mmCIF file of C-alpha atoms in Angstrom:
data_model
loop_
_atom_site.group_PDB
_atom_site.id
_atom_site.type_symbol
_atom_site.label_atom_id
_atom_site.label_comp_id
_atom_site.label_asym_id
_atom_site.label_seq_id
_atom_site.Cartn_x
_atom_site.Cartn_y
_atom_site.Cartn_z
ATOM 1 C CA ASP A 283 17.072 9.224 -4.353
ATOM 2 C CA ASN A 284 19.566 10.585 -6.877
ATOM 3 C CA ASP A 285 22.372 10.476 -4.315
ATOM 4 C CA THR A 286 21.517 6.942 -3.197
ATOM 5 C CA PHE A 287 20.336 5.242 -6.381
ATOM 6 C CA GLY A 288 21.928 7.347 -9.105
ATOM 7 C CA PRO A 289 20.663 10.149 -11.362
ATOM 8 C CA GLY A 290 17.130 9.579 -12.601
ATOM 9 C CA ASN A 291 16.603 6.511 -10.425
ATOM 10 C CA TYR A 292 14.223 5.858 -7.561
ATOM 11 C CA TYR A 293 14.265 3.318 -4.757
ATOM 12 C CA HIS A 294 12.080 1.006 -6.855
ATOM 13 C CA SER A 295 13.756 1.562 -10.255
ATOM 14 C CA LYS A 296 15.710 -1.708 -10.386
ATOM 15 C CA SER A 297 13.062 -3.820 -8.676
ATOM 16 C CA ALA A 298 10.750 -6.461 -10.121
ATOM 17 C CA ALA A 299 7.636 -4.452 -9.157
ATOM 18 C CA VAL A 300 5.005 -4.193 -11.904
ATOM 19 C CA ALA A 301 1.982 -1.904 -11.988
ATOM 20 C CA VAL A 302 -1.131 -3.774 -13.111
ATOM 21 C CA LEU A 303 -2.780 -1.821 -15.917
ATOM 22 C CA GLY A 304 -6.356 -2.109 -17.096
ATOM 23 C CA ALA A 305 -7.450 -4.210 -20.060
ATOM 24 C CA ASN A 306 -7.161 -1.097 -22.215
ATOM 25 C CA GLY A 307 -3.581 -0.537 -21.063
ATOM 26 C CA GLU A 308 -4.526 2.510 -18.995
ATOM 27 C CA CYS A 309 -3.609 3.246 -15.401
ATOM 28 C CA ALA A 310 -6.211 2.585 -12.718
ATOM 29 C CA PRO A 311 -8.486 5.610 -12.063
ATOM 30 C CA PRO A 312 -7.066 6.575 -8.627
ATOM 31 C CA VAL A 313 -3.550 6.844 -10.080
ATOM 32 C CA LYS A 314 -4.389 7.868 -13.649
ATOM 33 C CA ASP A 315 -3.497 11.518 -13.010
ATOM 34 C CA ALA A 316 -0.291 10.389 -11.299
ATOM 35 C CA CYS A 317 0.648 8.431 -14.431
ATOM 36 C CA THR A 318 0.163 11.560 -16.524
ATOM 37 C CA LEU A 319 2.177 13.606 -14.032
ATOM 38 C CA HIS A 320 5.137 11.228 -13.960
ATOM 39 C CA ALA A 321 5.071 10.735 -17.755
ATOM 40 C CA LYS A 322 5.889 14.455 -18.114
ATOM 41 C CA GLY A 323 4.224 14.666 -21.510
ATOM 42 C CA GLY A 324 5.629 11.374 -22.750
ATOM 43 C CA ALA A 325 4.335 7.816 -22.898
ATOM 44 C CA VAL A 326 3.197 5.932 -19.823
ATOM 45 C CA THR A 327 5.935 3.289 -19.821
ATOM 46 C CA PRO A 328 6.052 0.417 -17.317
ATOM 47 C CA ALA A 329 8.565 2.439 -15.278
ATOM 48 C CA VAL A 330 6.275 5.478 -15.250
ATOM 49 C CA ALA A 331 3.277 3.362 -14.230
ATOM 50 C CA ARG A 332 5.284 1.721 -11.443
ATOM 51 C CA GLN A 333 6.308 5.122 -10.114
ATOM 52 C CA ALA A 334 2.730 6.425 -10.197
ATOM 53 C CA TYR A 335 1.295 3.325 -8.505
ATOM 54 C CA LEU A 336 3.918 3.427 -5.737
ATOM 55 C CA GLU A 337 4.364 7.156 -5.258
ATOM 56 C CA GLY A 338 1.027 8.687 -6.242
ATOM 57 C CA PRO A 339 -0.315 11.233 -5.650
ATOM 58 C CA VAL A 340 -3.483 9.179 -5.291
ATOM 59 C CA ALA A 341 -6.841 10.684 -6.228
ATOM 60 C CA CYS A 342 -9.120 9.386 -3.494
ATOM 61 C CA GLY A 343 -11.185 12.522 -3.041
ATOM 62 C CA GLY A 344 -9.963 13.105 0.495
ATOM 63 C CA LYS A 345 -11.432 9.795 1.714
ATOM 64 C CA GLY A 346 -8.057 8.180 2.286
ATOM 65 C CA TRP A 347 -7.061 4.675 1.265
ATOM 66 C CA PHE A 348 -6.139 1.254 2.541
ATOM 67 C CA CYS A 349 -3.656 -1.251 1.178
ATOM 68 C CA ARG A 350 -3.164 -4.956 1.691
ATOM 69 C CA ILE A 351 0.192 -6.651 1.123
ATOM 70 C CA LEU A 352 -0.835 -10.166 0.129
ATOM 71 C CA PRO A 353 1.431 -13.220 0.295
ATOM 72 C CA SER A 354 2.688 -14.328 -3.113
ATOM 73 C CA VAL A 355 4.220 -17.670 -4.024
ATOM 74 C CA GLU A 356 5.940 -15.874 -6.904
ATOM 75 C CA HIS A 357 7.503 -13.200 -4.709
ATOM 76 C CA SER A 358 8.435 -14.344 -1.252
ATOM 77 C CA GLY A 359 11.229 -13.545 1.156
ATOM 78 C CA GLY A 360 11.619 -10.312 3.041
ATOM 79 C CA ASP A 361 9.738 -9.778 6.296
ATOM 80 C CA GLN A 362 6.571 -11.857 6.349
ATOM 81 C CA THR A 363 6.377 -12.052 10.144
ATOM 82 C CA ASP A 364 4.227 -8.922 10.596
ATOM 83 C CA TRP A 365 0.990 -10.184 9.084
ATOM 84 C CA ASN A 366 -1.699 -8.253 10.956
ATOM 85 C CA TYR A 367 -5.140 -9.130 9.597
ATOM 86 C CA SER A 368 -7.510 -11.758 8.319
ATOM 87 C CA HIS A 369 -10.233 -11.288 5.724
ATOM 88 C CA CYS A 370 -13.802 -11.391 6.945
ATOM 89 C CA ASN A 371 -14.560 -14.437 4.798
ATOM 90 C CA ARG A 372 -12.615 -16.583 7.248
ATOM 91 C CA THR A 373 -14.632 -18.410 9.879
ATOM 92 C CA GLU A 374 -12.119 -17.688 12.635
ATOM 93 C CA TYR A 375 -9.956 -14.711 13.522
ATOM 94 C CA GLY A 376 -6.195 -14.845 13.062
ATOM 95 C CA ASP A 377 -3.565 -12.684 11.393
ATOM 96 C CA LEU A 378 -3.139 -15.008 8.438
ATOM 97 C CA ASP A 379 -3.841 -13.093 5.241
ATOM 98 C CA GLY A 380 -1.161 -10.413 4.973
ATOM 99 C CA HIS A 381 -0.451 -6.873 6.135
ATOM 100 C CA CYS A 382 -3.119 -4.141 6.046
ATOM 101 C CA HIS A 383 -2.446 -0.440 6.485
ATOM 102 C CA GLY A 384 -4.286 2.726 5.507
ATOM 103 C CA SER A 385 -5.207 6.293 6.347
ATOM 104 C CA ASP A 386 -7.996 8.822 6.028
ATOM 105 C CA VAL A 387 -5.386 11.233 4.633
ATOM 106 C CA ASP A 388 -4.636 10.842 0.918
ATOM 107 C CA ASN A 389 -1.177 12.388 0.864
ATOM 108 C CA VAL A 390 0.532 10.076 3.357
ATOM 109 C CA PHE A 391 0.335 7.254 0.809
ATOM 110 C CA TYR A 392 3.827 7.910 -0.590
ATOM 111 C CA TRP A 393 5.536 7.726 2.796
ATOM 112 C CA TRP A 394 3.665 4.601 3.886
ATOM 113 C CA VAL A 395 4.606 2.741 0.699
ATOM 114 C CA ARG A 396 8.234 3.766 0.952
ATOM 115 C CA ASP A 397 8.363 2.788 4.628
ATOM 116 C CA HIS A 398 6.954 -0.702 4.041
ATOM 117 C CA TRP A 399 9.081 -1.221 0.939
ATOM 118 C CA MET A 400 12.203 -0.467 2.956
ATOM 119 C CA ARG A 401 11.011 -2.884 5.655
ATOM 120 C CA ASN A 402 10.802 -5.435 2.804
ATOM 121 C CA TYR A 403 7.207 -6.496 3.361
ATOM 122 C CA ALA A 404 7.253 -8.559 0.190
ATOM 123 C CA GLY A 405 4.174 -9.724 -1.683
ATOM 124 C CA ASP A 406 1.511 -8.295 -3.989
ATOM 125 C CA LEU A 407 0.135 -4.846 -3.154
ATOM 126 C CA HIS A 408 -3.618 -4.229 -3.461
ATOM 127 C CA CYS A 409 -4.808 -0.712 -2.607
ATOM 128 C CA CYS A 410 -8.214 0.940 -2.696
ATOM 129 C CA CYS A 411 -9.557 4.397 -2.002
ATOM 130 C CA ASP A 412 -11.714 5.083 1.071
ATOM 131 C CA TRP A 413 -10.357 4.233 4.518
ATOM 132 C CA ASN A 414 -13.903 3.509 5.730
ATOM 133 C CA ALA A 415 -14.226 0.733 3.134
ATOM 134 C CA VAL A 416 -12.097 -1.552 5.321
ATOM 135 C CA LYS A 417 -15.243 -2.424 7.289
ATOM 136 C CA GLU A 418 -16.462 -5.993 6.763
ATOM 137 C CA VAL A 419 -13.546 -6.648 4.369
ATOM 138 C CA VAL A 420 -10.805 -7.137 6.972
ATOM 139 C CA ALA A 421 -10.910 -7.788 10.700
ATOM 140 C CA ARG A 422 -8.323 -5.120 11.464
ATOM 141 C CA CYS A 423 -6.037 -2.678 9.682
ATOM 142 C CA ASP A 424 -3.196 -0.439 10.884
ATOM 143 C CA TYR A 425 -3.389 3.318 10.379
ATOM 144 C CA ARG A 426 -0.864 5.960 9.350
ATOM 145 C CA LYS A 427 -1.577 9.496 10.427
ATOM 146 C CA GLY A 428 -0.811 12.683 8.590
ATOM 147 C CA LEU A 429 1.633 15.044 10.266
ATOM 148 C CA GLN A 430 0.887 18.722 10.659
ATOM 149 C CA PRO A 431 3.674 21.330 10.368
ATOM 150 C CA GLY A 432 6.073 20.984 13.277
ATOM 151 C CA GLU A 433 4.822 17.574 14.408
ATOM 152 C CA ASN A 434 7.715 15.751 12.752
ATOM 153 C CA GLU A 435 9.998 16.926 15.573
ATOM 154 C CA LYS A 436 7.900 15.101 18.182
ATOM 155 C CA CYS A 437 6.570 12.119 16.230
ATOM 156 C CA ARG A 438 8.687 8.983 16.396
ATOM 157 C CA ASP A 439 6.465 6.749 14.254
ATOM 158 C CA ALA A 440 3.437 7.938 12.269
ATOM 159 C CA ASN A 441 2.351 4.301 12.016
ATOM 160 C CA GLU A 442 1.977 3.979 15.777
ATOM 161 C CA GLU A 443 1.360 7.328 17.525
ATOM 162 C CA HIS A 444 -2.435 7.552 17.194
ATOM 163 C CA ASN A 445 -5.575 5.696 18.247
ATOM 164 C CA LYS A 446 -7.264 5.416 14.862
ATOM 165 C CA GLY A 447 -6.431 1.892 13.700
ATOM 166 C CA TYR A 448 -9.340 -0.267 12.583
ATOM 167 C CA GLU A 449 -9.958 -2.933 15.239
ATOM 168 C CA ALA A 450 -13.707 -3.572 14.893
ATOM 169 C CA GLY A 451 -13.487 -7.119 13.584
ATOM 170 C CA CYS A 452 -16.159 -8.596 11.323
ATOM 171 C CA THR A 453 -19.877 -8.732 11.986
ATOM 172 C CA ASN A 454 -20.074 -10.793 8.799
ATOM 173 C CA LEU A 455 -17.424 -13.377 9.723
ATOM 174 C CA GLY A 456 -17.461 -16.125 7.123
ATOM 175 C CA GLN A 457 -19.214 -14.027 4.447
ATOM 176 C CA ASN A 458 -18.278 -14.896 0.894
ATOM 177 C CA PRO A 459 -17.901 -12.983 -1.363
ATOM 178 C CA LEU A 460 -16.539 -10.033 0.571
ATOM 179 C CA PRO A 461 -17.976 -6.526 0.092
ATOM 180 C CA GLU A 462 -14.804 -5.360 -1.631
ATOM 181 C CA PRO A 463 -14.582 -1.753 -2.877
ATOM 182 C CA PRO A 464 -15.441 -1.242 -6.571
ATOM 183 C CA VAL A 465 -12.553 -2.197 -8.843
ATOM 184 C CA GLU A 466 -12.436 1.306 -10.294
ATOM 185 C CA GLN A 467 -11.238 2.695 -6.970
ATOM 186 C CA CYS A 468 -8.396 0.184 -6.592
ATOM 187 C CA TRP A 469 -4.906 -0.367 -7.999
ATOM 188 C CA ASP A 470 -2.388 -3.224 -7.810
ATOM 189 C CA VAL A 471 1.357 -3.755 -7.876
ATOM 190 C CA LYS A 472 2.803 -7.217 -8.405
ATOM 191 C CA PHE A 473 6.109 -8.113 -6.719
ATOM 192 C CA PHE A 474 6.042 -5.350 -4.093
ATOM 193 C CA ALA A 475 9.271 -4.722 -2.162
ATOM 194 C CA PRO A 476 12.599 -6.456 -2.883
ATOM 195 C CA GLY A 477 11.691 -9.837 -1.336
ATOM 196 C CA ASN A 478 14.529 -12.268 -1.777
ATOM 197 C CA LEU A 479 15.335 -11.017 -5.256
ATOM 198 C CA ILE A 480 18.787 -9.525 -5.753
ATOM 199 C CA GLU A 481 18.544 -6.198 -7.523
ATOM 200 C CA ASP A 482 20.986 -5.441 -10.292
ATOM 201 C CA ASP A 483 23.699 -2.923 -9.600
#
């Protein structure tokens, strides 16, 4: 990132992205340790929180995670053609609610976020720990696999080369409220990806 974005900068440094902190001003539990790590002994500034929320490492206890990029009237533009899921509180199926992606491997979070940021899947990012918690919340969700040593030479796309995506639909179609994961295992970023905003040079 230093070579591309300048010393001390990251791909998201000049973006509008904002990490949503708790009412007490603290980072969400799954990324609290990441906030401390990126603060390097200093204060958890908005820039530090943004880096932790987007880069991790996430503390999901080895259960993985899933994220939803939700449409936002405040942050549009980019590629909003690849919506791939509906929430289970809809009465009919249809990929109308945003883009869902996750994994049962904690440490692929960084690369998934970076990939979808660069694809400019703009909106608000809502992530939660536990890949299995997608059930009855969304009708489907894409999966990103973890690569073992040496697999990078043969793998073209870690988002596609597997058979582990969630495709089970909803047995509770039309249920409201949804059985969302507990708030303490989730974290949010407003204004994810560049969208149609022009970043400053």
